[in-house]
Amino acid sequence: MWAASCLASCCAACACDACRTAVSGISRKSARIAYCGLFALSLIVAWILREVAAPLMEKIPWINHFHKTPDREWFETDAVLRVSLGNFLFFTILAVMMIGVKNQKDPRDGIHHGGWMMKIISWCLLVIFMFFLPNEIISFYESISKFGSGFFLLIQVVLLLDFVHGWNDKWVGYDEQFWYIALFVVSLVCYVATFAFSGVLFHFFTPSGHDCGLNTFFLVMTLILVFLFAVVALHPAVNGSILPASVLSFYCMYLCYGGLASEPRDYECNGLHRHSKAVSTGSLTLGLVTTVLSVVYSAVRAGSSTTLLSSPPSSPRAGAGKPLLPLDNKAEEQEEKEKSKPVTYSYSFFHIIFSLASMYSAMLLTGWSTSVGESGRLVDVGWPSVWVRIVTCWATAGLYIWSLVAPILFPDREF
């Protein structure tokens, strides 16, 4: 008994030392990666609790105070929402704290990049505290999460538009035949992939013998948008480029696929998953990993974007080297100059993106509703998810077309 106690104490001490070593190794350059890791950890915790926490939550009196105990899916959804709320509050508090940080001399710059042990402890305490809140607060958070998720998807669309326009401008700016050929080849590949993809979707999601008018409408509408992109972009008055139109066409078809694939498994027109009434652990893991990667990428790119509330690209890079010990006045002046450098991106906006991403990921894991039923066992499945994807596709099309015609309609304004 004494030996087992000593062994447990040694293991705990080693674990704490390892944790402290890992946390102390986080530098300015790796801070954003650490935030991404913490966010990914929150999704993993939410997914695990969704699978195992329901029996325990049924015994908590301030959660299960109903006359009739709800279905197991209700507790699974509630667990995800509570972890998401803790994550949301953690990043929201950081976002409020970082408002107005302009240069690295600001003391809050050190808070953003350091203090990781305290941040991890605070995050854990916030998540644990969420399980002591009444159900009414969680229900309210679920309602506002749907709107927050919409804002996050809108930011994704704006980032994509910014990316493809920047990509096109960069290659056109070279003004060389090679890059013009590259533009044509990439555009051609995107269009071929778009139409080939649409053929596959028609095959799987409009099976013969079933009335699949809704799926047909989604696919035909997306193809109409694809043609409209090309027509508007190549119009003489617009003087646009075919590269953004082709990339956006493929992306819209991908969003259409995402919407169709999110249809319930028992829906007769979902030919891709019609025969899979259950989902394997491997499929769930793949779905979760895909969600983590897409959300983290969007958050990092949004936080670093020069279009959305961030510092100009000419700002010096964060974490530039500086002497460990100032040996003379010149070294001290150099250190002071380093601290006075402007920040390379908006810290506050960076954390806001993670806050919205927390809401979005919660909606994915719960099927966008507390009444999840069988879809609650899957990631991002259900009719709300279908319509979110389709509406995002239409919003992408509207924003892209607006980005082309707005300079013509309002020539005196900068876009």
PDB file of N, CA and C in Angstrom, residues 50-143:
ATOM      1  N   ARG A  50     -19.728  14.060 -24.382  1.00  0.00           N
ATOM      2  CA  ARG A  50     -20.974  13.726 -25.084  1.00  0.00           C
ATOM      3  C   ARG A  50     -21.204  12.218 -25.094  1.00  0.00           C
ATOM      4  N   GLU A  51     -20.119  11.460 -25.102  1.00  0.00           N
ATOM      5  CA  GLU A  51     -20.247  10.007 -25.184  1.00  0.00           C
ATOM      6  C   GLU A  51     -20.398   9.342 -23.820  1.00  0.00           C
ATOM      7  N   VAL A  52     -19.823   9.950 -22.756  1.00  0.00           N
ATOM      8  CA  VAL A  52     -19.746   9.227 -21.483  1.00  0.00           C
ATOM      9  C   VAL A  52     -20.414   9.933 -20.309  1.00  0.00           C
ATOM     10  N   ALA A  53     -20.741  11.225 -20.446  1.00  0.00           N
ATOM     11  CA  ALA A  53     -21.172  11.990 -19.276  1.00  0.00           C
ATOM     12  C   ALA A  53     -22.662  11.894 -18.980  1.00  0.00           C
ATOM     13  N   ALA A  54     -23.458  11.384 -19.899  1.00  0.00           N
ATOM     14  CA  ALA A  54     -24.910  11.381 -19.705  1.00  0.00           C
ATOM     15  C   ALA A  54     -25.344  10.668 -18.421  1.00  0.00           C
ATOM     16  N   PRO A  55     -24.842   9.457 -18.105  1.00  0.00           N
ATOM     17  CA  PRO A  55     -25.289   8.796 -16.864  1.00  0.00           C
ATOM     18  C   PRO A  55     -24.958   9.589 -15.608  1.00  0.00           C
ATOM     19  N   LEU A  56     -23.822  10.287 -15.616  1.00  0.00           N
ATOM     20  CA  LEU A  56     -23.453  11.083 -14.447  1.00  0.00           C
ATOM     21  C   LEU A  56     -24.316  12.333 -14.324  1.00  0.00           C
ATOM     22  N   MET A  57     -24.604  12.971 -15.450  1.00  0.00           N
ATOM     23  CA  MET A  57     -25.400  14.197 -15.430  1.00  0.00           C
ATOM     24  C   MET A  57     -26.838  13.922 -15.031  1.00  0.00           C
ATOM     25  N   GLU A  58     -27.327  12.712 -15.291  1.00  0.00           N
ATOM     26  CA  GLU A  58     -28.678  12.362 -14.875  1.00  0.00           C
ATOM     27  C   GLU A  58     -28.825  12.383 -13.352  1.00  0.00           C
ATOM     28  N   LYS A  59     -27.714  12.237 -12.622  1.00  0.00           N
ATOM     29  CA  LYS A  59     -27.742  12.189 -11.167  1.00  0.00           C
ATOM     30  C   LYS A  59     -27.520  13.554 -10.523  1.00  0.00           C
ATOM     31  N   ILE A  60     -27.216  14.599 -11.343  1.00  0.00           N
ATOM     32  CA  ILE A  60     -26.977  15.929 -10.793  1.00  0.00           C
ATOM     33  C   ILE A  60     -28.328  16.623 -10.618  1.00  0.00           C
ATOM     34  N   PRO A  61     -28.721  16.955  -9.399  1.00  0.00           N
ATOM     35  CA  PRO A  61     -30.092  17.451  -9.150  1.00  0.00           C
ATOM     36  C   PRO A  61     -30.409  18.772  -9.824  1.00  0.00           C
ATOM     37  N   TRP A  62     -29.433  19.701  -9.931  1.00  0.00           N
ATOM     38  CA  TRP A  62     -29.749  20.987 -10.541  1.00  0.00           C
ATOM     39  C   TRP A  62     -29.759  20.932 -12.077  1.00  0.00           C
ATOM     40  N   ILE A  63     -29.362  19.788 -12.634  1.00  0.00           N
ATOM     41  CA  ILE A  63     -29.484  19.579 -14.076  1.00  0.00           C
ATOM     42  C   ILE A  63     -30.709  18.721 -14.373  1.00  0.00           C
ATOM     43  N   ASN A  64     -30.820  17.597 -13.712  1.00  0.00           N
ATOM     44  CA  ASN A  64     -31.964  16.707 -13.913  1.00  0.00           C
ATOM     45  C   ASN A  64     -32.994  16.948 -12.806  1.00  0.00           C
ATOM     46  N   HIS A  65     -33.728  18.053 -12.945  1.00  0.00           N
ATOM     47  CA  HIS A  65     -34.788  18.366 -11.981  1.00  0.00           C
ATOM     48  C   HIS A  65     -36.168  18.267 -12.633  1.00  0.00           C
ATOM     49  N   PHE A  66     -36.261  17.458 -13.686  1.00  0.00           N
ATOM     50  CA  PHE A  66     -37.515  17.317 -14.424  1.00  0.00           C
ATOM     51  C   PHE A  66     -38.389  16.238 -13.759  1.00  0.00           C
ATOM     52  N   HIS A  67     -39.694  16.348 -13.983  1.00  0.00           N
ATOM     53  CA  HIS A  67     -40.605  15.322 -13.474  1.00  0.00           C
ATOM     54  C   HIS A  67     -40.366  13.997 -14.186  1.00  0.00           C
ATOM     55  N   LYS A  68     -40.000  14.104 -15.454  1.00  0.00           N
ATOM     56  CA  LYS A  68     -39.674  12.911 -16.236  1.00  0.00           C
ATOM     57  C   LYS A  68     -38.283  13.100 -16.831  1.00  0.00           C
ATOM     58  N   THR A  69     -37.400  12.150 -16.577  1.00  0.00           N
ATOM     59  CA  THR A  69     -36.018  12.263 -17.052  1.00  0.00           C
ATOM     60  C   THR A  69     -35.975  12.311 -18.571  1.00  0.00           C
ATOM     61  N   PRO A  70     -35.302  13.325 -19.166  1.00  0.00           N
ATOM     62  CA  PRO A  70     -35.226  13.418 -20.633  1.00  0.00           C
ATOM     63  C   PRO A  70     -34.453  12.248 -21.232  1.00  0.00           C
ATOM     64  N   ASP A  71     -34.505  12.156 -22.554  1.00  0.00           N
ATOM     65  CA  ASP A  71     -33.746  11.122 -23.248  1.00  0.00           C
ATOM     66  C   ASP A  71     -32.249  11.333 -23.049  1.00  0.00           C
ATOM     67  N   ARG A  72     -31.502  10.290 -23.306  1.00  0.00           N
ATOM     68  CA  ARG A  72     -30.049  10.346 -23.147  1.00  0.00           C
ATOM     69  C   ARG A  72     -29.434  11.431 -24.033  1.00  0.00           C
ATOM     70  N   GLU A  73     -30.008  11.618 -25.233  1.00  0.00           N
ATOM     71  CA  GLU A  73     -29.462  12.617 -26.166  1.00  0.00           C
ATOM     72  C   GLU A  73     -29.513  14.024 -25.585  1.00  0.00           C
ATOM     73  N   TRP A  74     -30.513  14.298 -24.742  1.00  0.00           N
ATOM     74  CA  TRP A  74     -30.604  15.632 -24.143  1.00  0.00           C
ATOM     75  C   TRP A  74     -29.395  15.911 -23.263  1.00  0.00           C
ATOM     76  N   PHE A  75     -28.994  14.936 -22.464  1.00  0.00           N
ATOM     77  CA  PHE A  75     -27.839  15.105 -21.587  1.00  0.00           C
ATOM     78  C   PHE A  75     -26.541  15.183 -22.397  1.00  0.00           C
ATOM     79  N   GLU A  76     -26.452  14.450 -23.489  1.00  0.00           N
ATOM     80  CA  GLU A  76     -25.274  14.515 -24.347  1.00  0.00           C
ATOM     81  C   GLU A  76     -25.109  15.918 -24.930  1.00  0.00           C
ATOM     82  N   THR A  77     -26.218  16.468 -25.412  1.00  0.00           N
ATOM     83  CA  THR A  77     -26.182  17.825 -25.957  1.00  0.00           C
ATOM     84  C   THR A  77     -25.851  18.841 -24.873  1.00  0.00           C
ATOM     85  N   ASP A  78     -26.428  18.659 -23.695  1.00  0.00           N
ATOM     86  CA  ASP A  78     -26.193  19.583 -22.600  1.00  0.00           C
ATOM     87  C   ASP A  78     -24.720  19.593 -22.191  1.00  0.00           C
ATOM     88  N   ALA A  79     -24.072  18.443 -22.195  1.00  0.00           N
ATOM     89  CA  ALA A  79     -22.656  18.364 -21.841  1.00  0.00           C
ATOM     90  C   ALA A  79     -21.806  19.135 -22.838  1.00  0.00           C
ATOM     91  N   VAL A  80     -22.103  18.973 -24.121  1.00  0.00           N
ATOM     92  CA  VAL A  80     -21.349  19.692 -25.156  1.00  0.00           C
ATOM     93  C   VAL A  80     -21.525  21.200 -24.995  1.00  0.00           C
ATOM     94  N   LEU A  81     -22.751  21.630 -24.746  1.00  0.00           N
ATOM     95  CA  LEU A  81     -23.018  23.061 -24.625  1.00  0.00           C
ATOM     96  C   LEU A  81     -22.322  23.667 -23.409  1.00  0.00           C
ATOM     97  N   ARG A  82     -22.222  22.919 -22.324  1.00  0.00           N
ATOM     98  CA  ARG A  82     -21.562  23.451 -21.128  1.00  0.00           C
ATOM     99  C   ARG A  82     -20.054  23.604 -21.342  1.00  0.00           C
ATOM    100  N   VAL A  83     -19.441  22.639 -22.007  1.00  0.00           N
ATOM    101  CA  VAL A  83     -18.013  22.780 -22.327  1.00  0.00           C
ATOM    102  C   VAL A  83     -17.810  23.939 -23.300  1.00  0.00           C
ATOM    103  N   SER A  84     -18.690  24.043 -24.271  1.00  0.00           N
ATOM    104  CA  SER A  84     -18.591  25.125 -25.246  1.00  0.00           C
ATOM    105  C   SER A  84     -18.746  26.484 -24.573  1.00  0.00           C
ATOM    106  N   LEU A  85     -19.679  26.593 -23.619  1.00  0.00           N
ATOM    107  CA  LEU A  85     -19.882  27.858 -22.919  1.00  0.00           C
ATOM    108  C   LEU A  85     -18.635  28.248 -22.123  1.00  0.00           C
ATOM    109  N   GLY A  86     -17.994  27.281 -21.458  1.00  0.00           N
ATOM    110  CA  GLY A  86     -16.755  27.581 -20.747  1.00  0.00           C
ATOM    111  C   GLY A  86     -15.671  28.056 -21.687  1.00  0.00           C
ATOM    112  N   ASN A  87     -15.552  27.414 -22.834  1.00  0.00           N
ATOM    113  CA  ASN A  87     -14.567  27.819 -23.841  1.00  0.00           C
ATOM    114  C   ASN A  87     -14.883  29.207 -24.389  1.00  0.00           C
ATOM    115  N   PHE A  88     -16.163  29.453 -24.627  1.00  0.00           N
ATOM    116  CA  PHE A  88     -16.602  30.759 -25.132  1.00  0.00           C
ATOM    117  C   PHE A  88     -16.263  31.870 -24.143  1.00  0.00           C
ATOM    118  N   LEU A  89     -16.546  31.652 -22.874  1.00  0.00           N
ATOM    119  CA  LEU A  89     -16.254  32.670 -21.875  1.00  0.00           C
ATOM    120  C   LEU A  89     -14.758  32.900 -21.732  1.00  0.00           C
ATOM    121  N   PHE A  90     -13.966  31.843 -21.813  1.00  0.00           N
ATOM    122  CA  PHE A  90     -12.517  31.974 -21.695  1.00  0.00           C
ATOM    123  C   PHE A  90     -11.963  32.901 -22.777  1.00  0.00           C
ATOM    124  N   PHE A  91     -12.336  32.653 -24.021  1.00  0.00           N
ATOM    125  CA  PHE A  91     -11.815  33.465 -25.123  1.00  0.00           C
ATOM    126  C   PHE A  91     -12.467  34.846 -25.167  1.00  0.00           C
ATOM    127  N   THR A  92     -13.715  34.953 -24.734  1.00  0.00           N
ATOM    128  CA  THR A  92     -14.367  36.261 -24.701  1.00  0.00           C
ATOM    129  C   THR A  92     -13.708  37.169 -23.671  1.00  0.00           C
ATOM    130  N   ILE A  93     -13.381  36.616 -22.511  1.00  0.00           N
ATOM    131  CA  ILE A  93     -12.687  37.406 -21.492  1.00  0.00           C
ATOM    132  C   ILE A  93     -11.338  37.891 -22.008  1.00  0.00           C
ATOM    133  N   LEU A  94     -10.612  37.021 -22.688  1.00  0.00           N
ATOM    134  CA  LEU A  94      -9.326  37.425 -23.270  1.00  0.00           C
ATOM    135  C   LEU A  94      -9.528  38.499 -24.329  1.00  0.00           C
ATOM    136  N   ALA A  95     -10.595  38.366 -25.136  1.00  0.00           N
ATOM    137  CA  ALA A  95     -10.857  39.357 -26.185  1.00  0.00           C
ATOM    138  C   ALA A  95     -11.121  40.731 -25.581  1.00  0.00           C
ATOM    139  N   VAL A  96     -11.889  40.776 -24.501  1.00  0.00           N
ATOM    140  CA  VAL A  96     -12.172  42.052 -23.836  1.00  0.00           C
ATOM    141  C   VAL A  96     -10.894  42.639 -23.235  1.00  0.00           C
ATOM    142  N   MET A  97     -10.077  41.781 -22.652  1.00  0.00           N
ATOM    143  CA  MET A  97      -8.834  42.249 -22.041  1.00  0.00           C
ATOM    144  C   MET A  97      -7.867  42.820 -23.071  1.00  0.00           C
ATOM    145  N   MET A  98      -7.908  42.312 -24.305  1.00  0.00           N
ATOM    146  CA  MET A  98      -6.939  42.714 -25.322  1.00  0.00           C
ATOM    147  C   MET A  98      -7.404  43.875 -26.195  1.00  0.00           C
ATOM    148  N   ILE A  99      -8.551  44.472 -25.884  1.00  0.00           N
ATOM    149  CA  ILE A  99      -9.037  45.599 -26.679  1.00  0.00           C
ATOM    150  C   ILE A  99      -8.057  46.767 -26.577  1.00  0.00           C
ATOM    151  N   GLY A 100      -7.648  47.278 -27.724  1.00  0.00           N
ATOM    152  CA  GLY A 100      -6.797  48.467 -27.744  1.00  0.00           C
ATOM    153  C   GLY A 100      -5.311  48.209 -27.646  1.00  0.00           C
ATOM    154  N   VAL A 101      -4.863  46.952 -27.711  1.00  0.00           N
ATOM    155  CA  VAL A 101      -3.417  46.678 -27.695  1.00  0.00           C
ATOM    156  C   VAL A 101      -2.836  47.059 -29.056  1.00  0.00           C
ATOM    157  N   LYS A 102      -1.925  48.028 -29.048  1.00  0.00           N
ATOM    158  CA  LYS A 102      -1.373  48.545 -30.296  1.00  0.00           C
ATOM    159  C   LYS A 102       0.079  48.135 -30.531  1.00  0.00           C
ATOM    160  N   ASN A 103       0.853  48.002 -29.440  1.00  0.00           N
ATOM    161  CA  ASN A 103       2.260  47.646 -29.619  1.00  0.00           C
ATOM    162  C   ASN A 103       2.686  46.666 -28.533  1.00  0.00           C
ATOM    163  N   GLN A 104       3.882  46.105 -28.721  1.00  0.00           N
ATOM    164  CA  GLN A 104       4.366  45.071 -27.827  1.00  0.00           C
ATOM    165  C   GLN A 104       4.798  45.619 -26.468  1.00  0.00           C
ATOM    166  N   LYS A 105       4.848  46.935 -26.314  1.00  0.00           N
ATOM    167  CA  LYS A 105       5.205  47.541 -25.033  1.00  0.00           C
ATOM    168  C   LYS A 105       4.040  47.491 -24.057  1.00  0.00           C
ATOM    169  N   ASP A 106       2.835  47.297 -24.570  1.00  0.00           N
ATOM    170  CA  ASP A 106       1.655  47.195 -23.718  1.00  0.00           C
ATOM    171  C   ASP A 106       1.784  45.973 -22.811  1.00  0.00           C
ATOM    172  N   PRO A 107       1.561  46.121 -21.495  1.00  0.00           N
ATOM    173  CA  PRO A 107       1.669  44.961 -20.587  1.00  0.00           C
ATOM    174  C   PRO A 107       0.763  43.798 -20.975  1.00  0.00           C
ATOM    175  N   ARG A 108      -0.336  44.105 -21.642  1.00  0.00           N
ATOM    176  CA  ARG A 108      -1.259  43.039 -22.028  1.00  0.00           C
ATOM    177  C   ARG A 108      -0.699  42.157 -23.140  1.00  0.00           C
ATOM    178  N   ASP A 109       0.340  42.647 -23.832  1.00  0.00           N
ATOM    179  CA  ASP A 109       1.007  41.812 -24.826  1.00  0.00           C
ATOM    180  C   ASP A 109       1.613  40.586 -24.160  1.00  0.00           C
ATOM    181  N   GLY A 110       2.188  40.797 -22.965  1.00  0.00           N
ATOM    182  CA  GLY A 110       2.744  39.668 -22.224  1.00  0.00           C
ATOM    183  C   GLY A 110       1.673  38.704 -21.752  1.00  0.00           C
ATOM    184  N   ILE A 111       0.489  39.234 -21.420  1.00  0.00           N
ATOM    185  CA  ILE A 111      -0.619  38.363 -21.007  1.00  0.00           C
ATOM    186  C   ILE A 111      -1.073  37.500 -22.173  1.00  0.00           C
ATOM    187  N   HIS A 112      -1.105  38.087 -23.367  1.00  0.00           N
ATOM    188  CA  HIS A 112      -1.541  37.352 -24.552  1.00  0.00           C
ATOM    189  C   HIS A 112      -0.576  36.217 -24.882  1.00  0.00           C
ATOM    190  N   HIS A 113       0.704  36.449 -24.747  1.00  0.00           N
ATOM    191  CA  HIS A 113       1.701  35.457 -25.154  1.00  0.00           C
ATOM    192  C   HIS A 113       2.198  34.579 -24.008  1.00  0.00           C
ATOM    193  N   GLY A 114       1.983  34.968 -22.760  1.00  0.00           N
ATOM    194  CA  GLY A 114       2.526  34.208 -21.641  1.00  0.00           C
ATOM    195  C   GLY A 114       1.470  33.810 -20.630  1.00  0.00           C
ATOM    196  N   GLY A 115       1.948  33.397 -19.441  1.00  0.00           N
ATOM    197  CA  GLY A 115       1.040  32.992 -18.373  1.00  0.00           C
ATOM    198  C   GLY A 115       0.219  31.770 -18.700  1.00  0.00           C
ATOM    199  N   TRP A 116       0.830  30.792 -19.363  1.00  0.00           N
ATOM    200  CA  TRP A 116       0.050  29.674 -19.876  1.00  0.00           C
ATOM    201  C   TRP A 116      -0.429  28.725 -18.784  1.00  0.00           C
ATOM    202  N   MET A 117       0.342  28.556 -17.750  1.00  0.00           N
ATOM    203  CA  MET A 117      -0.125  27.692 -16.666  1.00  0.00           C
ATOM    204  C   MET A 117      -1.393  28.255 -16.041  1.00  0.00           C
ATOM    205  N   MET A 118      -1.417  29.566 -15.798  1.00  0.00           N
ATOM    206  CA  MET A 118      -2.603  30.202 -15.236  1.00  0.00           C
ATOM    207  C   MET A 118      -3.780  30.141 -16.210  1.00  0.00           C
ATOM    208  N   LYS A 119      -3.495  30.280 -17.516  1.00  0.00           N
ATOM    209  CA  LYS A 119      -4.573  30.206 -18.512  1.00  0.00           C
ATOM    210  C   LYS A 119      -5.196  28.822 -18.536  1.00  0.00           C
ATOM    211  N   ILE A 120      -4.368  27.800 -18.504  1.00  0.00           N
ATOM    212  CA  ILE A 120      -4.894  26.436 -18.548  1.00  0.00           C
ATOM    213  C   ILE A 120      -5.726  26.134 -17.303  1.00  0.00           C
ATOM    214  N   ILE A 121      -5.226  26.584 -16.140  1.00  0.00           N
ATOM    215  CA  ILE A 121      -5.989  26.383 -14.900  1.00  0.00           C
ATOM    216  C   ILE A 121      -7.319  27.135 -14.965  1.00  0.00           C
ATOM    217  N   SER A 122      -7.288  28.376 -15.466  1.00  0.00           N
ATOM    218  CA  SER A 122      -8.516  29.170 -15.581  1.00  0.00           C
ATOM    219  C   SER A 122      -9.500  28.520 -16.532  1.00  0.00           C
ATOM    220  N   TRP A 123      -8.986  28.000 -17.636  1.00  0.00           N
ATOM    221  CA  TRP A 123      -9.860  27.325 -18.604  1.00  0.00           C
ATOM    222  C   TRP A 123     -10.526  26.109 -17.962  1.00  0.00           C
ATOM    223  N   CYS A 124      -9.754  25.310 -17.259  1.00  0.00           N
ATOM    224  CA  CYS A 124     -10.307  24.120 -16.607  1.00  0.00           C
ATOM    225  C   CYS A 124     -11.372  24.502 -15.574  1.00  0.00           C
ATOM    226  N   LEU A 125     -11.096  25.537 -14.782  1.00  0.00           N
ATOM    227  CA  LEU A 125     -12.058  25.964 -13.763  1.00  0.00           C
ATOM    228  C   LEU A 125     -13.342  26.488 -14.397  1.00  0.00           C
ATOM    229  N   LEU A 126     -13.210  27.229 -15.501  1.00  0.00           N
ATOM    230  CA  LEU A 126     -14.401  27.737 -16.183  1.00  0.00           C
ATOM    231  C   LEU A 126     -15.267  26.598 -16.711  1.00  0.00           C
ATOM    232  N   VAL A 127     -14.637  25.616 -17.333  1.00  0.00           N
ATOM    233  CA  VAL A 127     -15.398  24.489 -17.879  1.00  0.00           C
ATOM    234  C   VAL A 127     -16.084  23.721 -16.758  1.00  0.00           C
ATOM    235  N   ILE A 128     -15.376  23.488 -15.663  1.00  0.00           N
ATOM    236  CA  ILE A 128     -15.977  22.773 -14.526  1.00  0.00           C
ATOM    237  C   ILE A 128     -17.136  23.578 -13.931  1.00  0.00           C
ATOM    238  N   PHE A 129     -16.955  24.900 -13.815  1.00  0.00           N
ATOM    239  CA  PHE A 129     -17.994  25.751 -13.234  1.00  0.00           C
ATOM    240  C   PHE A 129     -19.270  25.727 -14.064  1.00  0.00           C
ATOM    241  N   MET A 130     -19.150  25.526 -15.384  1.00  0.00           N
ATOM    242  CA  MET A 130     -20.328  25.508 -16.246  1.00  0.00           C
ATOM    243  C   MET A 130     -21.308  24.398 -15.867  1.00  0.00           C
ATOM    244  N   PHE A 131     -20.805  23.336 -15.248  1.00  0.00           N
ATOM    245  CA  PHE A 131     -21.674  22.220 -14.874  1.00  0.00           C
ATOM    246  C   PHE A 131     -22.425  22.493 -13.578  1.00  0.00           C
ATOM    247  N   PHE A 132     -22.216  23.669 -12.996  1.00  0.00           N
ATOM    248  CA  PHE A 132     -22.971  24.082 -11.819  1.00  0.00           C
ATOM    249  C   PHE A 132     -24.035  25.120 -12.163  1.00  0.00           C
ATOM    250  N   LEU A 133     -24.124  25.513 -13.438  1.00  0.00           N
ATOM    251  CA  LEU A 133     -25.093  26.519 -13.855  1.00  0.00           C
ATOM    252  C   LEU A 133     -26.452  25.873 -14.095  1.00  0.00           C
ATOM    253  N   PRO A 134     -27.534  26.621 -13.919  1.00  0.00           N
ATOM    254  CA  PRO A 134     -28.878  26.076 -14.180  1.00  0.00           C
ATOM    255  C   PRO A 134     -29.112  25.880 -15.673  1.00  0.00           C
ATOM    256  N   ASN A 135     -30.072  25.052 -16.000  1.00  0.00           N
ATOM    257  CA  ASN A 135     -30.357  24.718 -17.392  1.00  0.00           C
ATOM    258  C   ASN A 135     -30.806  25.920 -18.209  1.00  0.00           C
ATOM    259  N   GLU A 136     -31.446  26.900 -17.566  1.00  0.00           N
ATOM    260  CA  GLU A 136     -31.958  28.057 -18.297  1.00  0.00           C
ATOM    261  C   GLU A 136     -30.813  28.838 -18.969  1.00  0.00           C
ATOM    262  N   ILE A 137     -29.682  28.952 -18.281  1.00  0.00           N
ATOM    263  CA  ILE A 137     -28.539  29.665 -18.859  1.00  0.00           C
ATOM    264  C   ILE A 137     -27.989  28.901 -20.056  1.00  0.00           C
ATOM    265  N   ILE A 138     -27.919  27.579 -19.934  1.00  0.00           N
ATOM    266  CA  ILE A 138     -27.411  26.763 -21.040  1.00  0.00           C
ATOM    267  C   ILE A 138     -28.352  26.842 -22.238  1.00  0.00           C
ATOM    268  N   SER A 139     -29.648  26.860 -21.979  1.00  0.00           N
ATOM    269  CA  SER A 139     -30.624  26.974 -23.063  1.00  0.00           C
ATOM    270  C   SER A 139     -30.488  28.316 -23.776  1.00  0.00           C
ATOM    271  N   PHE A 140     -30.266  29.376 -23.005  1.00  0.00           N
ATOM    272  CA  PHE A 140     -30.060  30.691 -23.612  1.00  0.00           C
ATOM    273  C   PHE A 140     -28.787  30.706 -24.447  1.00  0.00           C
ATOM    274  N   TYR A 141     -27.728  30.081 -23.942  1.00  0.00           N
ATOM    275  CA  TYR A 141     -26.477  30.022 -24.700  1.00  0.00           C
ATOM    276  C   TYR A 141     -26.662  29.250 -26.002  1.00  0.00           C
ATOM    277  N   GLU A 142     -27.454  28.179 -25.954  1.00  0.00           N
ATOM    278  CA  GLU A 142     -27.708  27.419 -27.175  1.00  0.00           C
ATOM    279  C   GLU A 142     -28.386  28.292 -28.228  1.00  0.00           C
ATOM    280  N   SER A 143     -29.324  29.129 -27.787  1.00  0.00           N
ATOM    281  CA  SER A 143     -30.043  29.993 -28.731  1.00  0.00           C
ATOM    282  C   SER A 143     -29.121  31.004 -29.382  1.00  0.00           C
TER     283      SER A 143
END
